Coordinates of N, CA and C and ligand atoms in Angstrom, one line a residue:
M1 N 6.4 7.2 -76.7 CA 6.8 6.3 -75.6 C 6.0 6.5 -74.3
D2 N 6.0 5.5 -73.4 CA 5.3 5.6 -72.2 C 6.2 6.3 -71.1
N3 N 5.6 7.3 -70.4 CA 6.3 8.0 -69.3 C 5.6 7.7 -68.0
I4 N 6.1 6.8 -67.2 CA 5.3 6.4 -66.0 C 6.0 7.0 -64.8
V5 N 5.2 7.6 -64.0 CA 5.8 8.1 -62.7 C 5.3 7.1 -61.6
I6 N 6.2 6.6 -60.8 CA 5.9 5.8 -59.7 C 6.1 6.6 -58.4
F7 N 5.1 6.6 -57.6 CA 5.1 7.7 -56.5 C 4.6 7.0 -55.2
G8 N 5.3 7.4 -54.1 CA 4.9 6.9 -52.8 C 5.9 7.3 -51.8
A9 N 5.5 7.1 -50.5 CA 6.4 7.4 -49.4 C 7.6 6.5 -49.4
P10 N 8.7 6.9 -48.6 CA 9.8 6.0 -48.5 C 9.4 4.6 -48.1
G11 N 9.9 3.6 -48.8 CA 9.6 2.3 -48.4 C 8.3 1.7 -49.0
S12 N 7.6 2.5 -49.9 CA 6.3 2.1 -50.4 C 6.5 1.1 -51.5
G13 N 7.7 0.8 -51.9 CA 7.9 -0.3 -52.9 C 8.1 0.2 -54.3
K14 N 8.5 1.5 -54.5 CA 8.7 2.0 -55.8 C 9.7 1.2 -56.6
G15 N 10.8 0.8 -56.0 CA 11.8 0.0 -56.7 C 11.3 -1.3 -57.0
T16 N 10.6 -2.0 -56.1 CA 10.1 -3.3 -56.4 C 9.1 -3.3 -57.6
Y17 N 8.1 -2.4 -57.5 CA 7.1 -2.4 -58.6 C 7.7 -1.9 -59.9
S18 N 8.7 -1.1 -59.8 CA 9.4 -0.6 -61.1 C 10.1 -1.8 -61.7
A19 N 10.7 -2.7 -60.9 CA 11.4 -3.9 -61.5 C 10.4 -4.8 -62.2
A20 N 9.2 -4.9 -61.6 CA 8.1 -5.7 -62.2 C 7.7 -5.1 -63.6
L21 N 7.6 -3.8 -63.6 CA 7.2 -3.2 -64.9 C 8.3 -3.3 -65.9
V22 N 9.6 -3.2 -65.5 CA 10.7 -3.3 -66.4 C 10.7 -4.7 -67.0
D23 N 10.4 -5.7 -66.2 CA 10.3 -7.1 -66.6 C 9.2 -7.3 -67.6
R24 N 8.1 -6.7 -67.4 CA 6.9 -7.0 -68.2 C 6.9 -6.2 -69.5
F25 N 7.4 -4.9 -69.4 CA 7.2 -4.0 -70.6 C 8.6 -3.6 -71.2
G26 N 9.7 -4.0 -70.6 CA 11.0 -3.6 -71.1 C 11.4 -2.1 -71.0
Y27 N 10.7 -1.4 -70.0 CA 11.0 0.0 -69.8 C 12.4 0.2 -69.3
D28 N 12.9 1.4 -69.5 CA 14.1 1.9 -68.8 C 13.6 2.5 -67.4
H29 N 14.5 2.5 -66.5 CA 14.1 2.9 -65.1 C 15.1 3.9 -64.6
I30 N 14.5 5.1 -64.2 CA 15.4 6.1 -63.6 C 15.0 6.2 -62.1
S31 N 15.8 5.7 -61.2 CA 15.6 5.9 -59.8 C 16.6 7.0 -59.4
T32 N 16.1 8.2 -59.0 CA 17.0 9.3 -58.7 C 17.8 8.9 -57.4
G33 N 17.2 8.2 -56.5 CA 17.9 7.8 -55.3 C 19.1 6.9 -55.7
D34 N 18.9 5.9 -56.6 CA 20.0 5.0 -57.1 C 21.0 5.8 -57.8
V35 N 20.6 6.7 -58.6 CA 21.6 7.6 -59.4 C 22.5 8.3 -58.4
L36 N 21.8 8.9 -57.4 CA 22.6 9.7 -56.4 C 23.5 8.9 -55.6
R37 N 23.0 7.7 -55.2 CA 23.9 6.8 -54.4 C 25.1 6.3 -55.3
A38 N 24.9 6.2 -56.6 CA 26.1 5.8 -57.5 C 27.0 7.0 -57.6
E39 N 26.5 8.2 -57.6 CA 27.4 9.4 -57.7 C 28.2 9.5 -56.4
I40 N 27.6 9.2 -55.3 CA 28.3 9.3 -54.0 C 29.4 8.3 -54.0
K41 N 29.1 7.0 -54.4 CA 30.1 6.0 -54.5 C 31.3 6.3 -55.4
A42 N 31.0 7.0 -56.5 CA 32.0 7.4 -57.5 C 32.8 8.6 -57.0
G43 N 32.3 9.2 -56.0 CA 33.0 10.4 -55.4 C 32.9 11.7 -56.3
T44 N 31.9 11.8 -57.1 CA 31.7 13.0 -58.0 C 31.3 14.2 -57.2
E45 N 31.4 15.4 -57.9 CA 31.0 16.6 -57.3 C 29.6 16.5 -56.8
L46 N 28.7 16.1 -57.7 CA 27.3 15.9 -57.4 C 27.1 15.0 -56.2
G47 N 27.9 13.9 -56.2 CA 27.8 12.9 -55.1 C 28.2 13.5 -53.8
K48 N 29.2 14.4 -53.8 CA 29.6 15.0 -52.5 C 28.5 15.9 -52.0
I49 N 27.9 16.6 -52.9 CA 26.8 17.5 -52.4 C 25.6 16.7 -51.9
A50 N 25.2 15.7 -52.7 CA 24.1 14.8 -52.4 C 24.2 14.1 -51.0
D51 N 25.4 13.7 -50.8 CA 25.7 12.9 -49.6 C 25.2 13.6 -48.3
G52 N 25.5 14.9 -48.2 CA 25.1 15.7 -47.0 C 23.6 15.8 -46.8
Y53 N 22.9 15.9 -47.9 CA 21.5 16.0 -47.8 C 20.8 14.7 -47.5
I54 N 21.3 13.6 -48.2 CA 20.7 12.3 -48.0 C 20.9 11.8 -46.5
K55 N 22.1 12.0 -46.0 CA 22.3 11.6 -44.6 C 21.4 12.3 -43.6
K56 N 21.0 13.5 -43.9 CA 20.1 14.2 -43.1 C 18.6 13.9 -43.4
G57 N 18.4 13.1 -44.4 CA 17.0 12.8 -44.8 C 16.3 14.0 -45.5
Q58 N 17.1 14.9 -46.0 CA 16.6 16.1 -46.7 C 16.6 15.8 -48.3
L59 N 15.9 16.6 -49.0 CA 15.9 16.6 -50.5 C 17.1 17.3 -51.0
I60 N 17.7 16.8 -52.1 CA 18.7 17.5 -52.9 C 18.1 18.7 -53.6
P61 N 18.8 19.8 -53.7 CA 18.1 21.0 -54.3 C 17.6 20.7 -55.7
D62 N 16.4 21.3 -56.0 CA 15.7 21.0 -57.2 C 16.5 21.1 -58.5
D63 N 17.3 22.2 -58.6 CA 18.0 22.4 -59.9 C 19.0 21.3 -60.2
L64 N 19.7 20.8 -59.2 CA 20.7 19.7 -59.4 C 20.0 18.5 -59.9
I65 N 18.9 18.1 -59.3 CA 18.2 16.9 -59.6 C 17.5 17.0 -61.0
I66 N 17.0 18.1 -61.3 CA 16.3 18.3 -62.6 C 17.3 18.2 -63.8
D67 N 18.5 18.8 -63.7 CA 19.5 18.7 -64.7 C 20.0 17.2 -64.9
M68 N 20.2 16.6 -63.8 CA 20.6 15.2 -63.8 C 19.6 14.3 -64.5
L69 N 18.3 14.5 -64.1 CA 17.2 13.7 -64.7 C 17.1 13.9 -66.2
A70 N 17.2 15.1 -66.7 CA 17.1 15.3 -68.1 C 18.2 14.6 -68.9
S71 N 19.4 14.7 -68.4 CA 20.5 14.0 -69.1 C 20.4 12.5 -69.1
V72 N 19.9 11.9 -68.0 CA 19.6 10.5 -68.0 C 18.5 10.1 -69.0
Y73 N 17.4 10.9 -68.9 CA 16.3 10.6 -69.8 C 16.6 10.6 -71.3
D74 N 17.5 11.5 -71.7 CA 17.9 11.6 -73.1 C 18.7 10.4 -73.6
T75 N 19.2 9.6 -72.7 CA 19.9 8.4 -73.1 C 18.9 7.2 -73.3
M76 N 17.6 7.5 -73.0 CA 16.6 6.4 -73.0 C 15.5 6.6 -74.0
R77 N 15.7 7.5 -74.9 CA 14.6 7.9 -75.8 C 14.3 6.9 -76.9
D78 N 15.1 5.9 -77.1 CA 14.9 4.9 -78.2 C 14.1 3.7 -77.7
G79 N 13.8 3.6 -76.4 CA 13.2 2.5 -75.8 C 11.6 2.6 -75.8
P80 N 10.9 1.6 -75.2 CA 9.5 1.7 -75.2 C 8.9 2.7 -74.1
G81 N 9.8 3.0 -73.2 CA 9.3 4.0 -72.2 C 10.2 4.0 -71.0
V82 N 9.9 5.0 -70.1 CA 10.7 5.2 -68.9 C 9.8 5.3 -67.7
I83 N 10.4 4.7 -66.6 CA 9.7 4.8 -65.3 C 10.5 5.8 -64.5
F84 N 9.8 6.8 -64.0 CA 10.5 7.8 -63.1 C 10.2 7.4 -61.6
D85 N 11.2 7.0 -60.9 CA 11.1 6.4 -59.6 C 11.8 7.4 -58.6
G86 N 11.0 8.0 -57.7 CA 11.6 9.0 -56.8 C 11.7 10.4 -57.4
F87 N 11.1 10.6 -58.5 CA 11.0 11.9 -59.1 C 9.7 12.1 -59.9
P88 N 9.0 13.1 -59.8 CA 9.2 14.3 -59.0 C 8.9 14.2 -57.5
R89 N 9.5 15.0 -56.7 CA 9.3 14.9 -55.2 C 8.9 16.3 -54.7
T90 N 8.9 17.3 -55.6 CA 8.4 18.6 -55.2 C 7.5 19.2 -56.4
I91 N 6.7 20.2 -56.1 CA 5.9 20.8 -57.1 C 6.9 21.4 -58.2
V92 N 8.0 22.0 -57.8 CA 8.9 22.6 -58.7 C 9.4 21.5 -59.7
Q93 N 9.7 20.3 -59.1 CA 10.2 19.2 -60.0 C 9.1 18.7 -60.9
A94 N 7.9 18.7 -60.4 CA 6.8 18.2 -61.2 C 6.6 19.1 -62.4
K95 N 6.6 20.4 -62.2 CA 6.5 21.3 -63.3 C 7.6 21.2 -64.3
A96 N 8.8 21.0 -63.7 CA 10.0 20.9 -64.6 C 9.9 19.6 -65.4
L97 N 9.4 18.5 -64.8 CA 9.2 17.3 -65.6 C 8.3 17.5 -66.7
K98 N 7.1 18.2 -66.4 CA 6.1 18.4 -67.5 C 6.8 19.2 -68.6
E99 N 7.5 20.2 -68.3 CA 8.1 21.0 -69.3 C 9.2 20.3 -70.1
M100 N 10.0 19.5 -69.4 CA 11.1 18.7 -70.0 C 10.4 17.7 -71.0
L101 N 9.3 17.1 -70.6 CA 8.7 16.1 -71.5 C 8.0 16.9 -72.7
H102 N 7.4 18.0 -72.4 CA 6.7 18.8 -73.4 C 7.6 19.2 -74.5
K103 N 8.8 19.6 -74.1 CA 9.8 20.1 -75.1 C 10.2 18.9 -76.1
R104 N 10.0 17.7 -75.6 CA 10.4 16.6 -76.4 C 9.2 15.9 -77.0
G105 N 8.1 16.6 -77.0 CA 6.8 16.0 -77.6 C 6.3 14.9 -76.8
E106 N 6.6 14.8 -75.5 CA 6.1 13.7 -74.6 C 5.3 14.3 -73.5
K107 N 4.6 13.3 -72.8 CA 3.9 13.8 -71.6 C 3.8 12.6 -70.6
I108 N 3.5 12.9 -69.3 CA 3.3 11.8 -68.3 C 2.1 11.0 -68.8
S109 N 2.3 9.7 -68.9 CA 1.3 8.8 -69.3 C 0.4 8.5 -68.1
V110 N 1.0 8.2 -67.0 CA 0.2 7.8 -65.8 C 1.1 8.0 -64.6
T111 N 0.5 8.3 -63.4 CA 1.3 8.3 -62.1 C 0.7 7.2 -61.3
L112 N 1.5 6.3 -60.8 CA 1.0 5.2 -60.0 C 1.3 5.6 -58.5
N113 N 0.3 5.9 -57.8 CA 0.5 6.3 -56.4 C 0.3 5.1 -55.5
L114 N 1.4 4.7 -54.8 CA 1.4 3.5 -53.9 C 1.0 4.0 -52.5
I115 N -0.1 3.4 -52.0 CA -0.5 3.8 -50.7 C -0.3 2.7 -49.7
V116 N 0.5 2.9 -48.7 CA 0.9 1.9 -47.7 C 0.9 2.6 -46.3
S117 N 0.4 1.9 -45.3 CA 0.3 2.5 -44.0 C 1.7 2.7 -43.4
E118 N 1.7 3.7 -42.5 CA 3.0 4.1 -42.0 C 3.7 3.1 -41.1
D119 N 3.0 2.2 -40.4 CA 3.7 1.2 -39.6 C 4.3 0.2 -40.5
V120 N 3.6 -0.2 -41.6 CA 4.2 -1.1 -42.6 C 5.5 -0.5 -43.2
L121 N 5.4 0.8 -43.5 CA 6.6 1.5 -44.1 C 7.8 1.4 -43.2
M122 N 7.6 1.7 -41.9 CA 8.7 1.8 -40.9 C 9.3 0.4 -40.8
E123 N 8.4 -0.6 -40.7 CA 8.9 -2.0 -40.5 C 9.8 -2.4 -41.7
R124 N 9.3 -2.1 -42.9 CA 10.1 -2.4 -44.1 C 11.4 -1.7 -44.2
L125 N 11.4 -0.4 -43.8 CA 12.7 0.3 -43.9 C 13.7 -0.1 -42.9
L126 N 13.2 -0.5 -41.7 CA 14.1 -1.0 -40.7 C 14.7 -2.4 -41.1
K127 N 13.9 -3.2 -41.7 CA 14.3 -4.5 -42.2 C 15.4 -4.3 -43.3
R128 N 15.1 -3.3 -44.2 CA 16.0 -3.0 -45.3 C 17.4 -2.5 -44.7
A129 N 17.3 -1.8 -43.6 CA 18.5 -1.2 -43.0 C 19.5 -2.4 -42.7
E130 N 18.9 -3.5 -42.2 CA 19.8 -4.6 -41.8 C 20.4 -5.3 -43.0
I131 N 19.7 -5.3 -44.2 CA 20.1 -6.0 -45.4 C 21.1 -5.1 -46.2
E132 N 20.6 -3.8 -46.5 CA 21.4 -3.0 -47.4 C 22.3 -2.0 -46.7
G133 N 22.1 -1.7 -45.5 CA 22.9 -0.8 -44.8 C 22.9 0.6 -45.4
R134 N 21.8 1.1 -45.9 CA 21.8 2.5 -46.4 C 21.9 3.5 -45.3
A135 N 22.7 4.6 -45.6 CA 23.0 5.6 -44.6 C 21.8 6.3 -44.1
D136 N 20.7 6.3 -44.8 CA 19.5 7.0 -44.4 C 18.4 6.1 -43.8
D137 N 18.7 4.8 -43.7 CA 17.7 3.9 -43.1 C 18.0 3.6 -41.7
N138 N 17.8 4.6 -40.8 CA 17.8 4.4 -39.4 C 16.6 5.2 -38.9
E139 N 16.1 4.8 -37.7 CA 14.8 5.3 -37.2 C 14.7 6.9 -37.3
T140 N 15.8 7.5 -36.8 CA 15.7 9.0 -36.8 C 15.6 9.6 -38.2
T141 N 16.4 9.1 -39.1 CA 16.4 9.7 -40.4 C 15.1 9.3 -41.2
I142 N 14.7 8.1 -40.9 CA 13.4 7.6 -41.6 C 12.3 8.5 -41.2
K143 N 12.2 8.9 -39.9 CA 11.1 9.8 -39.4 C 11.2 11.2 -40.1
K144 N 12.5 11.6 -40.3 CA 12.7 12.9 -41.0 C 12.2 12.8 -42.5
R145 N 12.5 11.6 -43.1 CA 12.1 11.4 -44.5 C 10.6 11.3 -44.6
F146 N 9.9 10.7 -43.6 CA 8.5 10.7 -43.6 C 7.9 12.2 -43.6
N147 N 8.6 12.9 -42.7 CA 8.1 14.3 -42.5 C 8.3 15.1 -43.8
V148 N 9.5 14.9 -44.5 CA 9.8 15.6 -45.7 C 8.8 15.1 -46.8
Y149 N 8.5 13.8 -46.8 CA 7.5 13.3 -47.7 C 6.1 14.0 -47.5
Y150 N 5.6 14.1 -46.3 CA 4.3 14.6 -46.1 C 4.2 16.1 -46.4
T151 N 5.3 16.9 -46.1 CA 5.3 18.3 -46.3 C 5.6 18.7 -47.7
Q152 N 6.6 18.0 -48.4 CA 7.0 18.5 -49.7 C 6.5 17.7 -50.9
T153 N 6.3 16.4 -50.6 CA 6.0 15.5 -51.7 C 4.5 15.1 -51.8
H154 N 3.9 14.8 -50.7 CA 2.5 14.4 -50.7 C 1.6 15.4 -51.4
P155 N 1.8 16.7 -51.3 CA 1.0 17.7 -52.0 C 0.9 17.5 -53.5
L156 N 1.9 16.8 -54.0 CA 1.9 16.5 -55.5 C 0.7 15.7 -55.9
I157 N 0.1 14.9 -55.0 CA -1.0 14.1 -55.4 C -2.1 14.9 -56.0
E158 N -2.4 16.1 -55.4 CA -3.4 17.0 -56.0 C -3.0 17.5 -57.4
W159 N -1.7 17.8 -57.5 CA -1.2 18.2 -58.8 C -1.4 17.2 -59.9
F160 N -1.0 15.9 -59.6 CA -1.2 14.8 -60.6 C -2.7 14.7 -60.9
K161 N -3.6 14.8 -59.9 CA -5.0 14.7 -60.1 C -5.5 15.8 -61.1
K162 N -5.0 17.0 -60.9 CA -5.4 18.1 -61.8 C -4.9 17.9 -63.2
E163 N -3.7 17.2 -63.3 CA -3.2 16.9 -64.6 C -3.9 15.8 -65.3
G164 N -4.8 15.1 -64.5 CA -5.5 14.0 -65.0 C -4.7 12.7 -65.2
V165 N -3.7 12.5 -64.4 CA -2.8 11.3 -64.6 C -2.7 10.4 -63.4
L166 N -3.5 10.7 -62.4 CA -3.3 10.0 -61.1 C -4.1 8.7 -61.1
S167 N -3.4 7.6 -60.6 CA -4.0 6.3 -60.4 C -3.5 5.8 -59.1
E168 N -4.4 5.3 -58.3 CA -4.0 4.9 -56.9 C -4.1 3.4 -56.6
F169 N -3.1 2.9 -55.8 CA -3.0 1.5 -55.5 C -2.8 1.3 -54.0
T170 N -3.7 0.7 -53.3 CA -3.5 0.5 -51.9 C -3.0 -0.9 -51.6
F171 N -1.9 -0.9 -50.8 CA -1.3 -2.2 -50.5 C -2.2 -2.9 -49.4
K172 N -2.6 -4.1 -49.7 CA -3.5 -4.8 -48.8 C -2.8 -6.1 -48.2
G173 N -1.5 -6.1 -48.3 CA -0.8 -7.2 -47.7 C -0.3 -8.2 -48.7
D174 N -0.6 -8.0 -50.0 CA -0.2 -9.0 -51.0 C 0.5 -8.3 -52.2
K175 N 1.8 -8.5 -52.2 CA 2.7 -7.8 -53.2 C 2.3 -8.2 -54.6
D176 N 2.0 -9.6 -54.8 CA 1.7 -10.0 -56.2 C 0.4 -9.5 -56.7
L177 N -0.5 -9.3 -55.8 CA -1.8 -8.7 -56.2 C -1.6 -7.3 -56.7
M178 N -0.7 -6.6 -55.9 CA -0.4 -5.2 -56.2 C 0.3 -5.1 -57.6
I179 N 1.2 -6.0 -57.9 CA 1.9 -6.1 -59.2 C 0.9 -6.3 -60.3
K180 N -0.1 -7.2 -60.0 CA -1.1 -7.5 -61.0 C -1.9 -6.3 -61.4
E181 N -2.4 -5.6 -60.3 CA -3.2 -4.4 -60.5 C -2.4 -3.3 -61.3
I182 N -1.2 -3.1 -60.9 CA -0.3 -2.1 -61.6 C -0.1 -2.4 -63.0
I183 N 0.2 -3.7 -63.3 CA 0.4 -4.1 -64.7 C -0.9 -3.9 -65.5
E184 N -2.0 -4.3 -65.0 CA -3.3 -4.1 -65.7 C -3.5 -2.6 -66.0
K185 N -3.2 -1.8 -65.1 CA -3.3 -0.3 -65.3 C -2.4 0.1 -66.5
V186 N -1.2 -0.3 -66.4 CA -0.2 0.2 -67.4 C -0.6 -0.4 -68.8
E187 N -1.1 -1.6 -68.8 CA -1.6 -2.2 -70.1 C -2.7 -1.3 -70.7
S188 N -3.4 -0.7 -69.9 CA -4.6 0.1 -70.4 C -4.3 1.5 -70.8
I189 N -3.0 1.9 -70.7 CA -2.7 3.4 -71.0 C -2.5 3.5 -72.6
Ligands
LIG1 P1 12.3 4.0 -51.3 O1 13.3 3.9 -52.5 O2 12.4 2.8 -50.5 O3 10.9 4.3 -51.8 P2 13.1 6.7 -50.6 O4 12.0 7.2 -51.6 O5 13.2 7.4 -49.4 O6 12.8 5.2 -50.3 P3 15.2 7.1 -52.6 O7 14.2 7.4 -53.6 O8 16.2 6.1 -52.9 O9 14.5 6.6 -51.2 O10 15.8 8.5 -52.1 C1 16.8 8.6 -51.2 C2 17.2 10.1 -50.9 O11 17.8 10.6 -52.1 C3 16.1 11.0 -50.5 O12 15.8 11.0 -49.2 C4 16.7 12.4 -51.0 O13 17.7 12.9 -50.1 C5 17.4 12.0 -52.3 N1 16.6 12.1 -53.5 C6 16.1 11.1 -54.3 N2 15.3 11.6 -55.2 C7 15.2 12.9 -55.0 C8 14.5 14.0 -55.7 N3 13.7 13.8 -56.7 N4 14.7 15.3 -55.2 C9 15.5 15.5 -54.2 N5 16.2 14.6 -53.5 C10 16.0 13.3 -53.9
LIG2 MG1 14.0 3.4 -54.1

């Protein structure tokens, strides 16, 4: 099966491009952010813990997110593939993903790194705040999330490169073009 990692800063369009890939290839989609927000809504133990971190724009501890991810992944093994959206976000998570896949005879097929300028990201997130009302989409928390992204998540790009799975896509103002480029890449794996 295909194991696709979609990677990028907050607001880079991971959810949007994942939806296009689900449409085209019938993949299952794991968005760790969506799973955590569902847990919060359902008032579970994990949700209660996650809520505090998300509101502050911080990452949930690695061990919690890794366990959650493995159990969701195991429900998707019969399909054509899985898109990992919002995971991994730290080197520890990346190594855990590699190991989790390896144990199951699988590996990362490709990582799609979405490159978008910071002013476009901020504009999108503020617009989304008005529509979706997410607790972490306000200017102060967005800035913290950017900071967390650059310090904890961005270094993963080098890791993906070393693993030989990195593929980069720069947003040039045209979403459909970006979708076309991403689909072409995934067709080639
Ligand atoms: P977007 O979805 O627009 O790209 P985003 O990447 O900031 O924006 P989500 O992926 O939905 O948003 O994540 C929201 C929050 O959930 C994060 O700020 C973090 O607190 C938590 N979270 C999500 N995925 C992880 C993860 N892999 N490790 C730790 N925390 C996570
Ligand atoms: Mg998202």
